[in-house]
PDB file of C-alpha atoms in Angstrom:
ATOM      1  CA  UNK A   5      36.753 159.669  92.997  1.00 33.00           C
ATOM      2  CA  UNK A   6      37.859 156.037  92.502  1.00 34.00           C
ATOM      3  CA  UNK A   7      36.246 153.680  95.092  1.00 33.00           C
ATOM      4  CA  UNK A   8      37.420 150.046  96.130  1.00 35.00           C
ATOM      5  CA  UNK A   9      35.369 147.579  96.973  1.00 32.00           C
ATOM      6  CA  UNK A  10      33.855 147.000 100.531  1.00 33.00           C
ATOM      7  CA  UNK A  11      35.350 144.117 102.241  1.00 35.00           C
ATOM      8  CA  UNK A  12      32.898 143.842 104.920  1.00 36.00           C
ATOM      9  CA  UNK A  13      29.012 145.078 105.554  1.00 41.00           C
ATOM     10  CA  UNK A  14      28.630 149.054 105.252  1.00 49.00           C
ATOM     11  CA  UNK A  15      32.301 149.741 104.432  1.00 48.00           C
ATOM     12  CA  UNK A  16      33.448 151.560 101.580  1.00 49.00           C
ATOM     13  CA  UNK A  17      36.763 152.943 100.986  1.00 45.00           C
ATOM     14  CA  UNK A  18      37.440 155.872  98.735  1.00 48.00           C
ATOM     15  CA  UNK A  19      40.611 157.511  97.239  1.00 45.00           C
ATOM     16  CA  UNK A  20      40.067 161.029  96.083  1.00 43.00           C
ATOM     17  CA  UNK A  21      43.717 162.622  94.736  1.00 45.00           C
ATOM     18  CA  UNK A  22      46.147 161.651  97.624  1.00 54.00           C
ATOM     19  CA  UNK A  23      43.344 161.758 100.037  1.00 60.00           C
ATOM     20  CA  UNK A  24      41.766 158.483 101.380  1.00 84.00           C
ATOM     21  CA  UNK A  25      38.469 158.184 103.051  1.00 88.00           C
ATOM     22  CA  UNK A  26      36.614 155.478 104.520  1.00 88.00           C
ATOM     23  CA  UNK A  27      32.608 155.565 105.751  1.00 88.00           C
ATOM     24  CA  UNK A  28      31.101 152.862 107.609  1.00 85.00           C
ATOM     25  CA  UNK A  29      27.564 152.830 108.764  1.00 81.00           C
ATOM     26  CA  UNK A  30      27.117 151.866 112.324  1.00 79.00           C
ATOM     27  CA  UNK A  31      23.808 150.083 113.666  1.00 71.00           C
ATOM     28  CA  UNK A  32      22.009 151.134 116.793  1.00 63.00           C
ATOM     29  CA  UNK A  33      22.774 149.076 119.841  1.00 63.00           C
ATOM     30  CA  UNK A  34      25.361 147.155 118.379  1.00 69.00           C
ATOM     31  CA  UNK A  35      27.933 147.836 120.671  1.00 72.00           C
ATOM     32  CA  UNK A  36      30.162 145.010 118.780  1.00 81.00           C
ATOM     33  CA  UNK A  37      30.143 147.604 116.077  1.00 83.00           C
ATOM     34  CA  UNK A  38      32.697 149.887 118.776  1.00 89.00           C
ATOM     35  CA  UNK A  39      35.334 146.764 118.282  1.00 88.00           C
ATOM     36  CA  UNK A  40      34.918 146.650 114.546  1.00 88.00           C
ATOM     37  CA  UNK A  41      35.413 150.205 114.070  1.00 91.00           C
ATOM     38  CA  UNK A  42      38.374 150.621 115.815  1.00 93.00           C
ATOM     39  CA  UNK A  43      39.731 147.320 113.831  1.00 92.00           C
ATOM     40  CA  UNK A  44      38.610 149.049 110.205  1.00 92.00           C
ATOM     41  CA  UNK A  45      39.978 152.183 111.232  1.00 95.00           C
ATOM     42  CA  UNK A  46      43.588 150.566 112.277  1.00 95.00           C
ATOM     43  CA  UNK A  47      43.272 148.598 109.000  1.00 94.00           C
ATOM     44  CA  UNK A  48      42.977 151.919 106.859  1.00 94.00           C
ATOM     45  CA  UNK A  49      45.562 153.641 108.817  1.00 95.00           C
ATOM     46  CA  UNK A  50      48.351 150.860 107.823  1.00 94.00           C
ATOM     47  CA  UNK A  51      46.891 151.157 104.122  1.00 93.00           C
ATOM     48  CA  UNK A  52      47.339 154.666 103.833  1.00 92.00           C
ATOM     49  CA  UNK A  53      50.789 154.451 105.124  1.00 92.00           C
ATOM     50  CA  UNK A  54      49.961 156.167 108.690  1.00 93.00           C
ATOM     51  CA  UNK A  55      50.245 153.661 111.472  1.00 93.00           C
ATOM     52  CA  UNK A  56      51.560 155.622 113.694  1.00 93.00           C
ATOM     53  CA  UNK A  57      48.301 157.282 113.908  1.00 94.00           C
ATOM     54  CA  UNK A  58      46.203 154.055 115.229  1.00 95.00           C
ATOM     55  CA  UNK A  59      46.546 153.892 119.180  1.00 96.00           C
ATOM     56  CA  UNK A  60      45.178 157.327 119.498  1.00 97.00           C
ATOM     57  CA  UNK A  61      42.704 157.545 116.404  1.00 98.00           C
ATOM     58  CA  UNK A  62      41.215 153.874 117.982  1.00 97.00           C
ATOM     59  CA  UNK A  63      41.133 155.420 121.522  1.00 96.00           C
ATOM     60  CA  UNK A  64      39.091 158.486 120.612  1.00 97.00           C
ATOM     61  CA  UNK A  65      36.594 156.519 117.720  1.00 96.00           C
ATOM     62  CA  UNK A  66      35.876 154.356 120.236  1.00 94.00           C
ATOM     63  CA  UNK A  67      34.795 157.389 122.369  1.00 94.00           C
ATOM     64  CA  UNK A  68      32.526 158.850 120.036  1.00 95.00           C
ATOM     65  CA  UNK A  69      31.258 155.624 118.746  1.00 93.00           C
ATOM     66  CA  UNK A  70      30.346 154.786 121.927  1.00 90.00           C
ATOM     67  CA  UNK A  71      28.937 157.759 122.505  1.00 89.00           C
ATOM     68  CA  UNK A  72      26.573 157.900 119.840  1.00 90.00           C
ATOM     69  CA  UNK A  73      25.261 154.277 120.032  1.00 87.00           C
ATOM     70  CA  UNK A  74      24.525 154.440 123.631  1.00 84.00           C
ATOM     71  CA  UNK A  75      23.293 158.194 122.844  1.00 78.00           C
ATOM     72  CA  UNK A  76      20.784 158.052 120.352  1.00 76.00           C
ATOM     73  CA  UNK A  77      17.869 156.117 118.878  1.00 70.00           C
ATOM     74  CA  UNK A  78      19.187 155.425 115.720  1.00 77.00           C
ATOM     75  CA  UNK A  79      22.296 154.125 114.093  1.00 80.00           C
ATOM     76  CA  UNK A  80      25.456 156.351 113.646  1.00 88.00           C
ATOM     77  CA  UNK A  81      27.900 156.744 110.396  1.00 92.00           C
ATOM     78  CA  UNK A  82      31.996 156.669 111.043  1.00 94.00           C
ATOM     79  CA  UNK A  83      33.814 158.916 108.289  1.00 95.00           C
ATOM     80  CA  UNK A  84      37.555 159.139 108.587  1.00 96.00           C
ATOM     81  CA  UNK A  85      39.348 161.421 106.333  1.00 96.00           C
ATOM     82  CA  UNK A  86      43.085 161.500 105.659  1.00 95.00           C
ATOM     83  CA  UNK A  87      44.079 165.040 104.226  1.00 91.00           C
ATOM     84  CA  UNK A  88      46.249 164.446 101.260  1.00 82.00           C
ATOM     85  CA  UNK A  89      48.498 168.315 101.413  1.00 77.00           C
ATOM     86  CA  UNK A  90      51.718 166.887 102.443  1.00 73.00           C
ATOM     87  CA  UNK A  91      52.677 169.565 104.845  1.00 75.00           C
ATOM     88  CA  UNK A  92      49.814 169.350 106.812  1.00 82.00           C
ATOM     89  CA  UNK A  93      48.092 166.296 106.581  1.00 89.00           C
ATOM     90  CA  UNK A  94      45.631 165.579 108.903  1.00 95.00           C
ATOM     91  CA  UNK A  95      43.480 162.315 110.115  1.00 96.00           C
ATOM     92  CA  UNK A  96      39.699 164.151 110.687  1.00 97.00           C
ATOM     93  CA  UNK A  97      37.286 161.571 111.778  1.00 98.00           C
ATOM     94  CA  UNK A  98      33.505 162.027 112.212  1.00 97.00           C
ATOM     95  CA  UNK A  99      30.762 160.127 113.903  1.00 96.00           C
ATOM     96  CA  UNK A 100      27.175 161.628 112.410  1.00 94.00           C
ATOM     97  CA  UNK A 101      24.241 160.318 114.198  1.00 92.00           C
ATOM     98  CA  UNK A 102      20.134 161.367 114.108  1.00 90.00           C
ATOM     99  CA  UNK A 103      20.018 162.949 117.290  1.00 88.00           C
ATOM    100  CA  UNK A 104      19.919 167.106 117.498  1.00 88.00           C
ATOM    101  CA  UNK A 105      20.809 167.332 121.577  1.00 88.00           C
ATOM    102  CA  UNK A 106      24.886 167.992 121.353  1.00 86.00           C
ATOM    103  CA  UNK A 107      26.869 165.877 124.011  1.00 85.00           C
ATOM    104  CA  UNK A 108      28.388 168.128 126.799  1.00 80.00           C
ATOM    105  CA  UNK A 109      32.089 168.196 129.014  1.00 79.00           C
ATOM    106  CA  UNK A 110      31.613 166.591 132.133  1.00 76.00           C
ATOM    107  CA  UNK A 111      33.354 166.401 135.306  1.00 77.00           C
ATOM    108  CA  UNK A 112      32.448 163.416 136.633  1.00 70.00           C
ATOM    109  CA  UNK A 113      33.466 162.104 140.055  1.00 68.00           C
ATOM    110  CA  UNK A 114      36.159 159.418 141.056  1.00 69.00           C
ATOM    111  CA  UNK A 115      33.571 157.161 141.519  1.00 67.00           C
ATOM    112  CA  UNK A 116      31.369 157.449 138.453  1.00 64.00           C
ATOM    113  CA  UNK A 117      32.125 155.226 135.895  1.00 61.00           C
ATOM    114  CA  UNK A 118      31.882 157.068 132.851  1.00 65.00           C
ATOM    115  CA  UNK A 119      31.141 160.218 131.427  1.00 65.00           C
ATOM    116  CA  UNK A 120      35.195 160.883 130.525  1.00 77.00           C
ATOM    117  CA  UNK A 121      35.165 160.314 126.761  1.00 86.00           C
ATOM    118  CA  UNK A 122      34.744 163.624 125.621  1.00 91.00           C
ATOM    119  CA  UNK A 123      37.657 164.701 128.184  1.00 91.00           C
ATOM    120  CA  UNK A 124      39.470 161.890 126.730  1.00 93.00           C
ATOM    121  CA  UNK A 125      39.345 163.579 122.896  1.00 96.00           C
ATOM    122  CA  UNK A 126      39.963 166.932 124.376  1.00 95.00           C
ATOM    123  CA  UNK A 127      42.979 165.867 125.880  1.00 95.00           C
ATOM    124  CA  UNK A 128      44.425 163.917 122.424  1.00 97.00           C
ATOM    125  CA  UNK A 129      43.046 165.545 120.218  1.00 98.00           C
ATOM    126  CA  UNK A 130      44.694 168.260 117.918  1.00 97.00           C
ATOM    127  CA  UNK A 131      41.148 169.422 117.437  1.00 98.00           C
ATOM    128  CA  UNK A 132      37.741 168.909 117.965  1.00 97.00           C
ATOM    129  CA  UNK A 133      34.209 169.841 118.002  1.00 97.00           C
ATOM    130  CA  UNK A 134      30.246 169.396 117.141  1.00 97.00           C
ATOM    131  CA  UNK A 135      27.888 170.660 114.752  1.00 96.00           C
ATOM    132  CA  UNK A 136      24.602 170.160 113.795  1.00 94.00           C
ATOM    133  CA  UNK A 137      23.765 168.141 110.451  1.00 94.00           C
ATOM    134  CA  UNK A 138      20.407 167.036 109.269  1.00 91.00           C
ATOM    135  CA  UNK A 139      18.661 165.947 111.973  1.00 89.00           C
ATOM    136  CA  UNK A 140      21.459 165.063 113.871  1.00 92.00           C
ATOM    137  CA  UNK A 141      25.003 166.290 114.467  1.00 95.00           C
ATOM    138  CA  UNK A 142      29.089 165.261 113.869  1.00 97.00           C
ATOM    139  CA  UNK A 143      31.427 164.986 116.739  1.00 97.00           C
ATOM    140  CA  UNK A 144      34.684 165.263 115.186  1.00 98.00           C
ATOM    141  CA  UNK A 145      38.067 165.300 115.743  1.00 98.00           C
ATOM    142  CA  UNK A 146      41.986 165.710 113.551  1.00 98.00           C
ATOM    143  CA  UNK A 147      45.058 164.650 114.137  1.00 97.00           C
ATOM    144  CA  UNK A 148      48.011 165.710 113.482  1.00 95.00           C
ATOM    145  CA  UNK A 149      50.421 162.834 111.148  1.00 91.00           C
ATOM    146  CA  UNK A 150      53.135 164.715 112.180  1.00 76.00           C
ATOM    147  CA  UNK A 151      52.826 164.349 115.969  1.00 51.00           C
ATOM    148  CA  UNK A 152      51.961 160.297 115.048  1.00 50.00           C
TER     149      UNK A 152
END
């Protein structure tokens, strides 16, 4: 697996085949770190050739980011993965954190003012889903590059 240098703290960037991956560690309560994910994440989309994918891979990292830094105690780690079968390929990101409880589907009301992230990725979303890991869990989700 060939790996290119980090440009910025807790970024690294790795090609494996025709796949491309990039992993970014996330610290607790840094909500700034919501902004700079979604800006790494467009920036790896336009390097691997799939900008088309940005607006709705930002919309839905930002979710989960969220999500897990307002969530949990700890810090959180952002994986994106871009599938490299030609045919299929397939953005899957991740957002691990350190926390077992699994975040739920909500309905909340017109007034509330959040609780409609989750709705947000099941909407978009190809795919989605949860699963335990560690101590913690993933929320994931994939997209399609041929609906981008």
């Amino acid at each position: 697996m060939e790996r290119q240098p980090a440009e910025t703290g807790g970024q690294e960037v790795e090609a494996a085949g025709d796949g491309r991956q990039l992993r970014r560690l996330l610290q607790h309560a840094d909500l700034p770190a919501v902004a700079e994910a979604r800006q790494v994440l467009r920036e790896a989309l336009r390097g691997w050739g799939v900008p088309g994918l940005a607006d709705t891979a930002e919309l839905l990292t930002s979710e989960l980011v969220t999500n897990a830094l307002q969530h949990t105690d700890r810090g959180a780690v952002l994986t994106a993965t871009l599938s490299p079968e030609r045919r299929s390929r397939r953005l899957r990101v991740e957002v691990r954190d350190f926390v077992s409880r699994h975040p739920r589907l909500r309905a909340p009301g017109d007034q509330v003012t959040s609780g409609r992230g989750l709705l947000l990725v099941q909407a978009l979303a190809d795919a989605w889903g949860v699963r335990p890991e560690g101590t913690g869990k993933v929320v994931w989700f994939e997209l399609s590059v041929d609906t981008a």
